[in-house]
Short mmCIF file of C-alpha atoms and ligand atoms in Angstrom, two decimals:
data_model
loop_
_atom_site.label_atom_id
_atom_site.label_comp_id
_atom_site.label_asym_id
_atom_site.label_seq_id
_atom_site.Cartn_x
_atom_site.Cartn_y
_atom_site.Cartn_z
CA MET A 46 36.77 44.36 -34.98
CA PRO A 47 34.11 46.45 -35.58
CA PHE A 48 30.23 45.76 -34.80
CA ARG A 49 29.30 45.24 -38.40
CA LYS A 50 31.42 42.21 -39.25
CA PHE A 51 28.45 40.39 -37.76
CA GLY A 52 26.93 40.62 -39.96
CA LEU A 53 24.11 42.70 -37.17
CA GLY A 54 21.11 44.57 -39.05
CA ALA A 55 21.58 48.85 -39.98
CA ALA A 56 18.65 49.26 -37.94
CA ILE A 57 20.99 47.09 -34.87
CA LEU A 58 23.71 49.23 -35.96
CA LYS A 59 22.75 52.75 -35.84
CA ALA A 60 21.43 51.61 -32.59
CA ILE A 61 24.31 50.20 -31.10
CA GLN A 62 26.06 53.86 -32.45
CA LYS A 63 23.68 55.93 -30.60
CA ALA A 64 24.65 54.45 -27.20
CA GLY A 65 28.35 55.19 -28.08
CA TYR A 66 29.49 51.43 -28.40
CA THR A 67 32.77 52.23 -30.65
CA ARG A 68 33.76 48.31 -30.55
CA PRO A 69 32.28 44.75 -29.76
CA THR A 70 33.88 44.04 -25.62
CA PRO A 71 35.88 40.49 -25.50
CA VAL A 72 32.13 38.02 -24.68
CA GLN A 73 30.27 40.46 -27.24
CA ALA A 74 33.14 39.76 -30.20
CA ALA A 75 33.28 35.77 -28.71
CA ALA A 76 29.62 34.78 -28.74
CA ILE A 77 28.17 37.40 -30.83
CA PRO A 78 29.18 35.53 -34.52
CA LYS A 79 27.85 32.20 -32.59
CA VAL A 80 25.53 33.19 -31.73
CA MET A 81 23.95 34.79 -35.06
CA LEU A 82 25.58 31.12 -36.20
CA GLY A 83 22.23 30.27 -34.74
CA ASN A 84 24.26 27.78 -31.67
CA ASP A 85 23.91 26.86 -27.62
CA VAL A 86 26.35 29.32 -26.07
CA ILE A 87 27.66 29.45 -22.77
CA ALA A 88 29.67 32.07 -21.48
CA ILE A 89 31.53 32.25 -18.73
CA ALA A 90 32.45 36.53 -18.01
CA GLN A 91 31.96 39.00 -14.65
CA THR A 92 29.54 40.30 -14.73
CA GLY A 93 30.19 44.30 -16.41
CA THR A 94 31.54 43.18 -19.35
CA GLY A 95 28.60 43.74 -22.02
CA LYS A 96 27.08 40.50 -21.50
CA THR A 97 23.63 41.58 -21.73
CA ALA A 98 23.73 43.16 -26.09
CA ALA A 99 25.62 39.73 -26.26
CA PHE A 100 23.13 37.58 -26.30
CA VAL A 101 20.34 40.63 -27.48
CA LEU A 102 21.81 42.20 -30.25
CA PRO A 103 21.82 38.59 -31.76
CA MET A 104 18.38 37.99 -30.65
CA LEU A 105 17.21 40.77 -31.94
CA HIS A 106 18.35 40.57 -35.49
CA ARG A 107 17.08 36.93 -36.14
CA LEU A 108 13.73 38.22 -34.50
CA ALA A 109 14.16 41.67 -37.28
CA ASN A 110 14.85 38.40 -40.18
CA PRO A 111 11.80 38.69 -42.62
CA GLU A 112 13.14 36.10 -43.84
CA ARG A 113 11.75 34.09 -39.56
CA GLN A 114 9.18 35.71 -38.82
CA GLY A 115 6.93 33.44 -37.89
CA GLN A 116 3.27 34.73 -37.12
CA PRO A 117 3.10 38.05 -36.10
CA ARG A 118 3.12 38.97 -32.56
CA ARG A 119 3.78 34.94 -30.68
CA ILE A 120 6.68 35.32 -28.41
CA ARG A 121 9.58 34.03 -29.92
CA ALA A 122 12.44 34.53 -27.91
CA LEU A 123 12.25 34.82 -23.23
CA ILE A 124 15.11 36.00 -21.43
CA LEU A 125 14.68 34.51 -17.72
CA ALA A 126 16.47 36.50 -15.03
CA PRO A 127 16.98 36.16 -11.60
CA THR A 128 15.60 39.40 -10.65
CA ARG A 129 12.93 41.85 -11.52
CA GLU A 130 15.62 44.60 -11.56
CA LEU A 131 17.25 42.80 -13.77
CA ALA A 132 14.31 41.86 -15.76
CA ALA A 133 14.01 45.83 -15.83
CA GLN A 134 17.40 45.74 -17.12
CA ILE A 135 17.47 43.50 -19.92
CA MET A 136 14.39 45.01 -21.26
CA GLU A 137 15.29 48.41 -20.66
CA ASN A 138 18.51 47.48 -23.26
CA ILE A 139 16.16 45.26 -25.86
CA ARG A 140 14.11 48.81 -26.53
CA ILE A 141 17.85 51.15 -26.36
CA TYR A 142 18.80 48.17 -29.37
CA GLY A 143 16.18 48.22 -30.79
CA GLN A 144 14.12 50.98 -31.10
CA SER A 145 14.01 51.27 -34.60
CA LEU A 146 12.47 47.66 -34.92
CA PRO A 147 9.13 47.09 -34.99
CA ILE A 148 9.55 43.99 -31.50
CA ARG A 149 7.90 44.63 -28.81
CA VAL A 150 8.99 42.88 -25.72
CA ALA A 151 6.99 43.14 -21.92
CA ALA A 152 8.79 41.79 -18.64
CA ILE A 153 6.69 39.66 -16.02
CA TYR A 154 7.93 39.83 -12.63
CA GLY A 155 6.40 39.88 -8.87
CA GLY A 156 6.13 42.63 -6.77
CA VAL A 157 3.66 44.42 -9.84
CA ASP A 158 0.62 43.74 -11.21
CA GLU A 159 -0.40 40.88 -12.46
CA ALA A 160 -3.43 41.87 -15.01
CA SER A 161 -1.12 45.17 -16.99
CA GLN A 162 0.87 42.54 -17.40
CA ILE A 163 -1.20 40.00 -18.31
CA LYS A 164 -3.10 42.23 -20.25
CA VAL A 165 0.13 43.03 -22.65
CA LEU A 166 0.60 39.77 -23.43
CA TYR A 167 -3.19 39.40 -24.49
CA LYS A 168 -1.83 42.21 -27.27
CA GLY A 169 0.82 40.09 -28.76
CA VAL A 170 4.54 40.21 -28.39
CA HIS A 171 7.71 39.00 -29.57
CA ILE A 172 10.59 39.64 -26.82
CA VAL A 173 9.59 38.38 -22.78
CA VAL A 174 11.71 38.80 -19.89
CA ALA A 175 11.12 37.23 -16.61
CA THR A 176 11.24 35.68 -13.24
CA PRO A 177 10.81 32.84 -13.05
CA GLY A 178 8.56 32.80 -10.37
CA ARG A 179 6.14 35.00 -11.97
CA LEU A 180 6.28 33.36 -15.02
CA ILE A 181 5.45 29.78 -13.60
CA ASP A 182 1.61 31.88 -12.42
CA LEU A 183 1.18 32.66 -15.87
CA ILE A 184 1.87 29.46 -16.70
CA GLY A 185 -0.18 27.84 -14.74
CA ARG A 186 -2.57 30.34 -16.32
CA ARG A 187 -2.16 29.02 -19.23
CA THR A 188 -1.69 33.13 -19.99
CA VAL A 189 1.08 32.31 -22.09
CA ASP A 190 1.80 30.72 -25.12
CA PHE A 191 5.15 29.76 -26.25
CA SER A 192 4.46 27.32 -28.78
CA MET A 193 6.49 29.98 -32.05
CA LEU A 194 9.15 30.02 -28.96
CA GLU A 195 12.66 29.95 -31.54
CA MET A 196 15.59 30.90 -28.43
CA LEU A 197 15.79 30.65 -24.33
CA VAL A 198 17.97 32.75 -22.91
CA LEU A 199 19.27 32.22 -19.09
CA ASP A 200 20.81 35.14 -17.89
CA GLU A 201 23.07 34.76 -14.29
CA ALA A 202 22.05 31.78 -14.27
CA ASP A 203 24.10 30.98 -11.42
CA ARG A 204 22.52 33.34 -9.21
CA MET A 205 19.02 31.96 -10.13
CA LEU A 206 19.96 28.28 -8.65
CA HIS A 207 21.33 29.69 -5.69
CA MET A 208 18.25 31.38 -5.90
CA GLY A 209 16.58 27.44 -5.72
CA PHE A 210 15.12 28.05 -8.88
CA LEU A 211 16.00 24.48 -10.77
CA PRO A 212 12.58 23.69 -10.31
CA ASP A 213 10.83 26.67 -11.34
CA ILE A 214 13.66 26.39 -14.92
CA VAL A 215 12.55 23.08 -15.29
CA THR A 216 8.39 23.35 -15.00
CA ILE A 217 9.31 26.58 -17.96
CA ALA A 218 12.02 24.51 -20.21
CA ALA A 219 9.73 21.86 -20.32
CA ALA A 220 6.20 24.66 -21.46
CA LEU A 221 9.11 25.13 -24.39
CA PRO A 222 9.40 24.12 -28.11
CA LYS A 223 12.26 21.34 -28.11
CA ARG A 224 13.82 23.28 -30.81
CA ARG A 225 15.25 26.11 -30.26
CA GLN A 226 18.42 28.40 -29.55
CA THR A 227 19.30 28.25 -25.97
CA LEU A 228 21.86 30.55 -24.41
CA MET A 229 23.56 30.63 -20.93
CA PHE A 230 25.25 33.11 -19.32
CA SER A 231 26.87 33.22 -15.63
CA ALA A 232 29.57 34.74 -14.03
CA THR A 233 30.29 31.52 -12.85
CA PHE A 234 30.57 27.86 -13.44
CA PRO A 235 29.82 25.74 -11.03
CA LYS A 236 28.88 22.17 -11.24
CA GLU A 237 25.57 22.67 -11.14
CA VAL A 238 26.04 25.10 -13.73
CA GLU A 239 27.51 22.43 -15.68
CA SER A 240 25.29 20.22 -15.09
CA LEU A 241 22.31 22.95 -16.16
CA ALA A 242 24.31 23.57 -19.24
CA ARG A 243 24.01 19.62 -19.98
CA ARG A 244 20.72 19.48 -18.62
CA PHE A 245 19.20 22.26 -21.83
CA LEU A 246 21.84 22.97 -24.27
CA TYR A 247 22.34 20.72 -27.21
CA GLN A 248 26.07 20.36 -28.53
CA PRO A 249 26.66 24.73 -26.49
CA LYS A 250 29.56 26.98 -27.82
CA MET A 251 32.08 27.92 -24.60
CA VAL A 252 33.34 30.93 -24.42
CA GLN A 253 35.03 32.25 -21.50
CA ILE A 254 36.42 35.79 -21.22
CA GLY A 255 38.55 35.89 -18.08
CA LYS A 256 39.45 33.53 -15.49
CA ARG A 257 36.87 31.16 -13.77
CA SER A 258 35.54 33.03 -11.00
CA ASN A 259 37.88 35.90 -10.66
CA PRO A 260 36.40 39.80 -10.23
CA ALA A 261 37.26 42.19 -12.73
CA ASP A 262 40.27 42.78 -13.64
CA THR A 263 39.23 46.87 -13.74
CA VAL A 264 38.21 47.30 -10.37
CA GLU A 265 41.09 47.98 -7.54
CA GLN A 266 40.37 46.00 -4.38
CA CYS A 267 41.06 46.92 -0.75
CA VAL A 268 40.45 45.10 2.56
CA TYR A 269 40.12 47.57 5.53
CA GLU A 270 40.24 45.83 9.25
CA VAL A 271 37.98 47.14 11.40
CA PRO A 272 36.37 46.51 14.51
CA ALA A 273 32.24 45.27 13.57
CA HIS A 274 30.83 48.12 16.41
CA LEU A 275 33.22 50.53 14.25
CA LYS A 276 31.93 50.19 10.33
CA GLY A 277 29.36 52.82 10.32
CA ALA A 278 31.58 55.71 12.05
CA MET A 279 34.44 54.50 9.20
CA LEU A 280 31.82 54.20 6.65
CA LEU A 281 30.84 57.95 7.22
CA GLU A 282 35.24 58.32 7.43
CA LEU A 283 35.52 56.89 3.93
CA LEU A 284 32.41 58.93 2.47
CA ARG A 285 33.87 62.23 3.23
CA GLN A 286 36.80 61.50 1.56
CA PRO A 287 36.90 62.65 -2.08
CA GLY A 288 36.21 60.23 -5.06
CA PHE A 289 33.68 58.73 -3.25
CA ASP A 290 30.85 59.71 -4.77
CA ARG A 291 28.42 57.47 -6.18
CA VAL A 292 29.19 54.24 -3.30
CA LEU A 293 27.02 51.10 -3.31
CA VAL A 294 27.59 50.19 -0.20
CA PHE A 295 26.84 46.42 0.49
CA THR A 296 24.79 44.52 4.08
CA ARG A 297 23.68 40.89 4.47
CA MET A 298 20.63 41.31 5.84
CA LYS A 299 17.15 43.75 4.77
CA ASP A 300 17.25 44.84 8.88
CA GLY A 301 20.78 46.31 7.93
CA ALA A 302 20.59 47.85 5.67
CA ASP A 303 17.24 49.94 6.87
CA ARG A 304 19.93 50.50 9.74
CA LEU A 305 22.78 51.41 7.87
CA THR A 306 20.86 54.20 5.98
CA GLN A 307 18.92 55.10 9.55
CA PHE A 308 22.14 55.59 10.98
CA LEU A 309 23.54 57.46 6.91
CA LYS A 310 20.75 59.89 7.15
CA ALA A 311 20.87 60.41 10.66
CA ALA A 312 24.73 61.67 9.61
CA ARG A 313 22.58 63.90 6.67
CA VAL A 314 24.61 61.62 4.02
CA ASN A 315 22.72 61.17 0.54
CA ALA A 316 21.48 57.29 2.04
CA THR A 317 19.10 55.56 -0.08
CA LYS A 318 18.34 51.25 0.40
CA LEU A 319 17.38 48.68 -2.13
CA HIS A 320 16.42 45.04 0.23
CA SER A 321 13.85 42.86 -1.82
CA SER A 322 10.57 43.63 1.11
CA ARG A 323 11.22 47.48 -0.42
CA SER A 324 7.28 47.50 -3.29
CA GLN A 325 9.33 47.38 -6.59
CA GLU A 326 8.52 50.95 -7.45
CA GLN A 327 10.24 52.30 -4.39
CA ARG A 328 13.11 50.04 -5.71
CA LEU A 329 13.29 51.71 -9.14
CA LEU A 330 12.11 55.22 -7.46
CA ALA A 331 15.79 54.33 -5.36
CA LEU A 332 17.47 53.03 -8.56
CA GLN A 333 17.15 55.60 -10.39
CA ASP A 334 18.02 58.44 -8.07
CA PHE A 335 21.57 56.51 -7.26
CA LYS A 336 21.48 56.32 -11.28
CA ASP A 337 21.06 60.33 -11.04
CA GLY A 338 23.56 61.37 -8.88
CA LYS A 339 20.41 62.87 -6.63
CA SER A 340 21.97 59.38 -3.47
CA GLN A 341 25.59 59.62 -2.62
CA VAL A 342 25.13 56.37 -1.36
CA LEU A 343 22.24 52.81 -2.16
CA VAL A 344 22.31 50.56 0.54
CA ALA A 345 21.70 47.50 -1.36
CA THR A 346 20.99 42.77 -0.27
CA ASP A 347 22.50 40.77 -2.39
CA ILE A 348 19.84 39.38 -3.88
CA VAL A 349 18.74 42.84 -5.59
CA ALA A 350 21.73 44.03 -6.29
CA ARG A 351 22.97 41.01 -8.45
CA GLY A 352 23.20 41.74 -12.71
CA ILE A 353 21.90 45.96 -11.90
CA ASP A 354 23.95 47.87 -14.73
CA ILE A 355 24.19 51.16 -12.66
CA GLU A 356 26.60 53.46 -14.88
CA GLY A 357 29.63 55.37 -12.61
CA VAL A 358 29.69 53.57 -9.49
CA THR A 359 33.14 55.09 -8.41
CA HIS A 360 33.00 53.01 -4.86
CA VAL A 361 31.58 49.32 -3.77
CA VAL A 362 31.27 48.79 0.24
CA ASN A 363 31.65 45.58 1.97
CA TYR A 364 30.19 47.21 4.93
CA ASP A 365 29.09 43.70 5.69
CA PHE A 366 32.62 41.36 4.10
CA PRO A 367 29.95 38.62 2.05
CA VAL A 368 29.38 34.70 3.45
CA ASN A 369 29.22 33.86 -0.30
CA PRO A 370 32.03 34.00 -2.76
CA GLU A 371 31.10 34.39 -5.79
CA ASP A 372 28.55 37.60 -3.60
CA TYR A 373 32.22 38.98 -3.65
CA VAL A 374 32.88 38.50 -7.31
CA HIS A 375 29.22 39.98 -8.55
CA ARG A 376 28.83 42.64 -5.35
CA ILE A 377 32.54 44.03 -6.78
CA GLY A 378 31.14 43.83 -10.15
CA ARG A 379 29.06 46.71 -10.23
CA THR A 380 32.08 49.08 -10.32
CA GLY A 381 34.26 49.14 -12.87
CA ARG A 382 31.41 47.57 -15.61
CA ALA A 383 32.73 48.02 -19.15
CA GLU A 384 36.02 49.14 -19.19
CA ALA A 385 35.05 51.25 -16.55
CA GLN A 386 37.69 51.59 -12.71
CA GLY A 387 36.36 51.25 -10.02
CA GLU A 388 37.51 50.22 -6.44
CA ALA A 389 35.53 47.77 -4.05
CA ILE A 390 36.07 48.12 -0.04
CA SER A 391 36.01 45.63 2.29
CA PHE A 392 35.66 45.81 6.06
CA VAL A 393 36.72 42.95 8.11
CA PRO A 394 36.02 42.66 11.43
CA LYS A 395 37.45 39.66 13.10
CA GLN A 396 35.06 37.65 13.29
CA ASP A 397 34.86 37.10 9.49
CA LEU A 398 39.19 36.97 8.64
CA ASN A 399 37.66 33.27 8.08
CA LEU A 400 35.90 34.34 5.38
CA LEU A 401 38.17 36.03 3.78
CA GLY A 402 40.22 33.62 4.06
CA ILE A 403 37.67 31.30 1.75
CA LEU A 404 37.12 34.06 -0.81
CA GLU A 405 41.04 34.78 -1.40
CA LEU A 406 41.07 30.99 -1.57
CA PHE A 407 38.31 31.81 -4.61
CA ILE A 408 40.13 34.11 -5.99
CA ALA A 409 43.37 32.83 -5.85
CA ARG A 410 44.47 36.12 -4.87
CA ARG A 411 45.63 37.89 -1.71
CA LEU A 412 43.93 41.63 -0.86
CA PRO A 413 45.64 44.28 0.00
CA LYS A 414 45.68 45.58 3.36
CA LYS A 415 44.22 49.47 3.95
CA ARG A 416 44.57 50.79 7.51
CA LEU A 417 42.93 53.85 8.98
CA LYS A 418 43.70 55.91 11.58
CA GLY A 419 41.97 55.17 15.08
CA PHE A 420 39.72 52.83 12.89
CA ASP A 421 41.83 49.22 12.63
CA TYR A 422 42.56 46.37 15.52
CA HIS A 423 45.55 48.33 16.90
CA ALA A 424 43.70 51.49 17.53
CA PRO A 425 43.44 51.65 21.64
CA ILE A 426 40.01 51.33 23.31
CA PRO A 427 38.48 54.98 23.08
CA PRO A 428 38.43 56.05 27.16
CA TYR A 429 34.23 56.47 28.17
CA LYS A 430 33.01 59.48 28.00
CA PRO A 431 29.70 59.96 30.99
CA GLY A 432 25.96 59.76 29.47
CA GLU A 433 27.31 58.13 26.77
CA ALA A 434 25.43 55.19 25.07
CA ALA A 435 26.51 51.36 27.02
CA PRO A 436 27.95 48.98 23.96
CA ARG A 437 24.98 47.04 23.48
CA ARG A 438 24.94 43.34 23.51
CA ASP A 439 25.74 40.80 21.36
CA TRP A 440 22.52 38.88 20.82
CA ARG A 441 24.65 36.79 18.00
CA LYS A 442 26.06 35.50 20.94
CA ARG A 443 23.57 35.27 22.61
CA THR A 444 21.75 32.97 20.61
CA ARG A 445 24.45 31.02 19.55
CA GLN A 446 24.77 29.99 22.92
CA ILE A 447 21.06 28.98 23.18
CA GLU A 448 21.18 26.99 20.23
CA ALA A 449 24.25 25.28 21.28
CA ARG A 450 22.19 24.00 24.16
CA LYS A 451 19.59 22.89 23.10
CA LYS A 452 21.72 20.94 20.99
CA THR A 453 23.35 19.51 24.11
CA GLY A 454 20.92 19.55 26.50
CA PRO A 455 21.47 20.81 29.48
CA ALA A 456 24.49 22.72 31.54
CA PRO A 457 26.23 20.09 33.88
CA GLU A 458 25.82 20.62 37.09
CA ASP A 459 28.45 22.18 38.45
CA PRO A 460 29.18 19.78 41.24
CA ARG A 461 30.51 22.55 43.72
CA LYS A 462 27.60 23.48 43.96
CA LYS A 463 26.16 20.25 44.49
CA ARG A 464 28.60 19.70 48.02
CA ARG A 465 27.47 22.85 49.45
CA GLY A 466 23.93 22.30 48.97
CA THR A 467 24.66 19.34 50.67
CA ARG A 468 26.32 20.82 53.21
CA GLY A 469 23.82 23.37 54.45
P1 AMP B 128 26.22 44.47 -18.98
O1 AMP B 128 27.41 43.18 -18.00
O2 AMP B 128 25.36 43.44 -20.28
O3 AMP B 128 24.84 44.71 -17.39
O4 AMP B 128 26.62 46.07 -19.54
C1 AMP B 128 27.28 46.94 -18.91
C2 AMP B 128 27.81 47.94 -19.27
O5 AMP B 128 28.23 48.47 -20.38
C3 AMP B 128 26.04 48.38 -19.85
O6 AMP B 128 26.17 50.09 -19.53
C4 AMP B 128 26.07 48.59 -21.48
O7 AMP B 128 25.51 49.72 -21.86
C5 AMP B 128 27.69 48.70 -21.45
N1 AMP B 128 28.61 48.23 -22.94
C6 AMP B 128 27.80 47.19 -23.14
N2 AMP B 128 28.43 46.70 -24.69
C7 AMP B 128 29.81 47.54 -24.05
C8 AMP B 128 31.05 48.24 -25.62
N3 AMP B 128 30.60 47.40 -26.20
N4 AMP B 128 31.11 49.43 -24.92
C9 AMP B 128 30.73 50.33 -23.77
N5 AMP B 128 30.14 50.01 -23.99
C10 AMP B 128 29.10 48.69 -23.18
#
């Protein structure tokens, strides 16, 4: 089905053509007609399937339609997204698709100067793309007026719930008119998302692309069973192989991302990092360098990398195996976007084998195991060379021991010690 069959305005069709889209993706083909009819819609679509355009295109059509125009420059649509990066990216897409429309858009998120955002709102915008936290602040200070709002979009709903945004979403929804069109997009459809939909959507139409919770089909997946202390060396080895041109590497923690980036830089790999302790400017710069190909590797944590769209990511590497299977789906969705091919590689040290089992149950398939010579469990332990750094202490094990001790109380005294004590 070509785009023109949706009944979108000429300016929007022209922008789509300019963006190089020849036909709608499945989620667009399924969702756009339903949204155009004014229905509330829940769309369960894997990441990278073109879901942003699935809600932005009909939104622009609605806002550009003169018959429906309210007072000029009043907020008529609100899009809530979990992260600043995603909000910035959605705004970018709106600008691309609506380039010849007189529609103004503002992004409202934390980490940047509030005053400039308030100024933009004061001048008047039609669409607000926001993260819940900062928007709540502005609602509390009565700097936003949603009385003319017609459309609400909850993007990456499952992620927003995971990040604990439910109370914020409830507060924001209370500040919006009850008569509105609400759309909800989510990569997965757990019970919490279902109940969110029941709460905020009216007789929604459901659109589901592919199987629930299944990672994008275009992504080739595999795991390497590798001892934890060899993960860094193994990553370097992989990065030397041909084809590893734009590699997104995930770590669990921010300090892990810092350490790994440092390690890669020391090995002369062009690497940059993206996590929530970095300033907004640093985050945008890191993303831009990666998009422009200046950095071969972007090391990221889950929260910030969720939903971001980077063209041509050749590989996603789960350096730290994700604890949450849904994070796995999102991580690997960063490659193989919009019909491109991609590869997702996961490092699985012995202590994470149980997580691999849980993931395989979740995605209902076994992941093929690969081996790289010298980097698997079965490889002989290299002999100790004098002058080498001593192996690092396993502080996690020590912390676990201390925590266990706290729960069970002090260890019982050794009866043999007592006996010795009485004797001597
Ligand atoms: P999204 O899932 O919205 O983040 O989109 C993923 C990528 O797909 C983005 O880079 C879009 O520019 C691209 N895209 C969206 N719709 C289409 C389409 N109909 N044809 C080709 N690429 C598309």
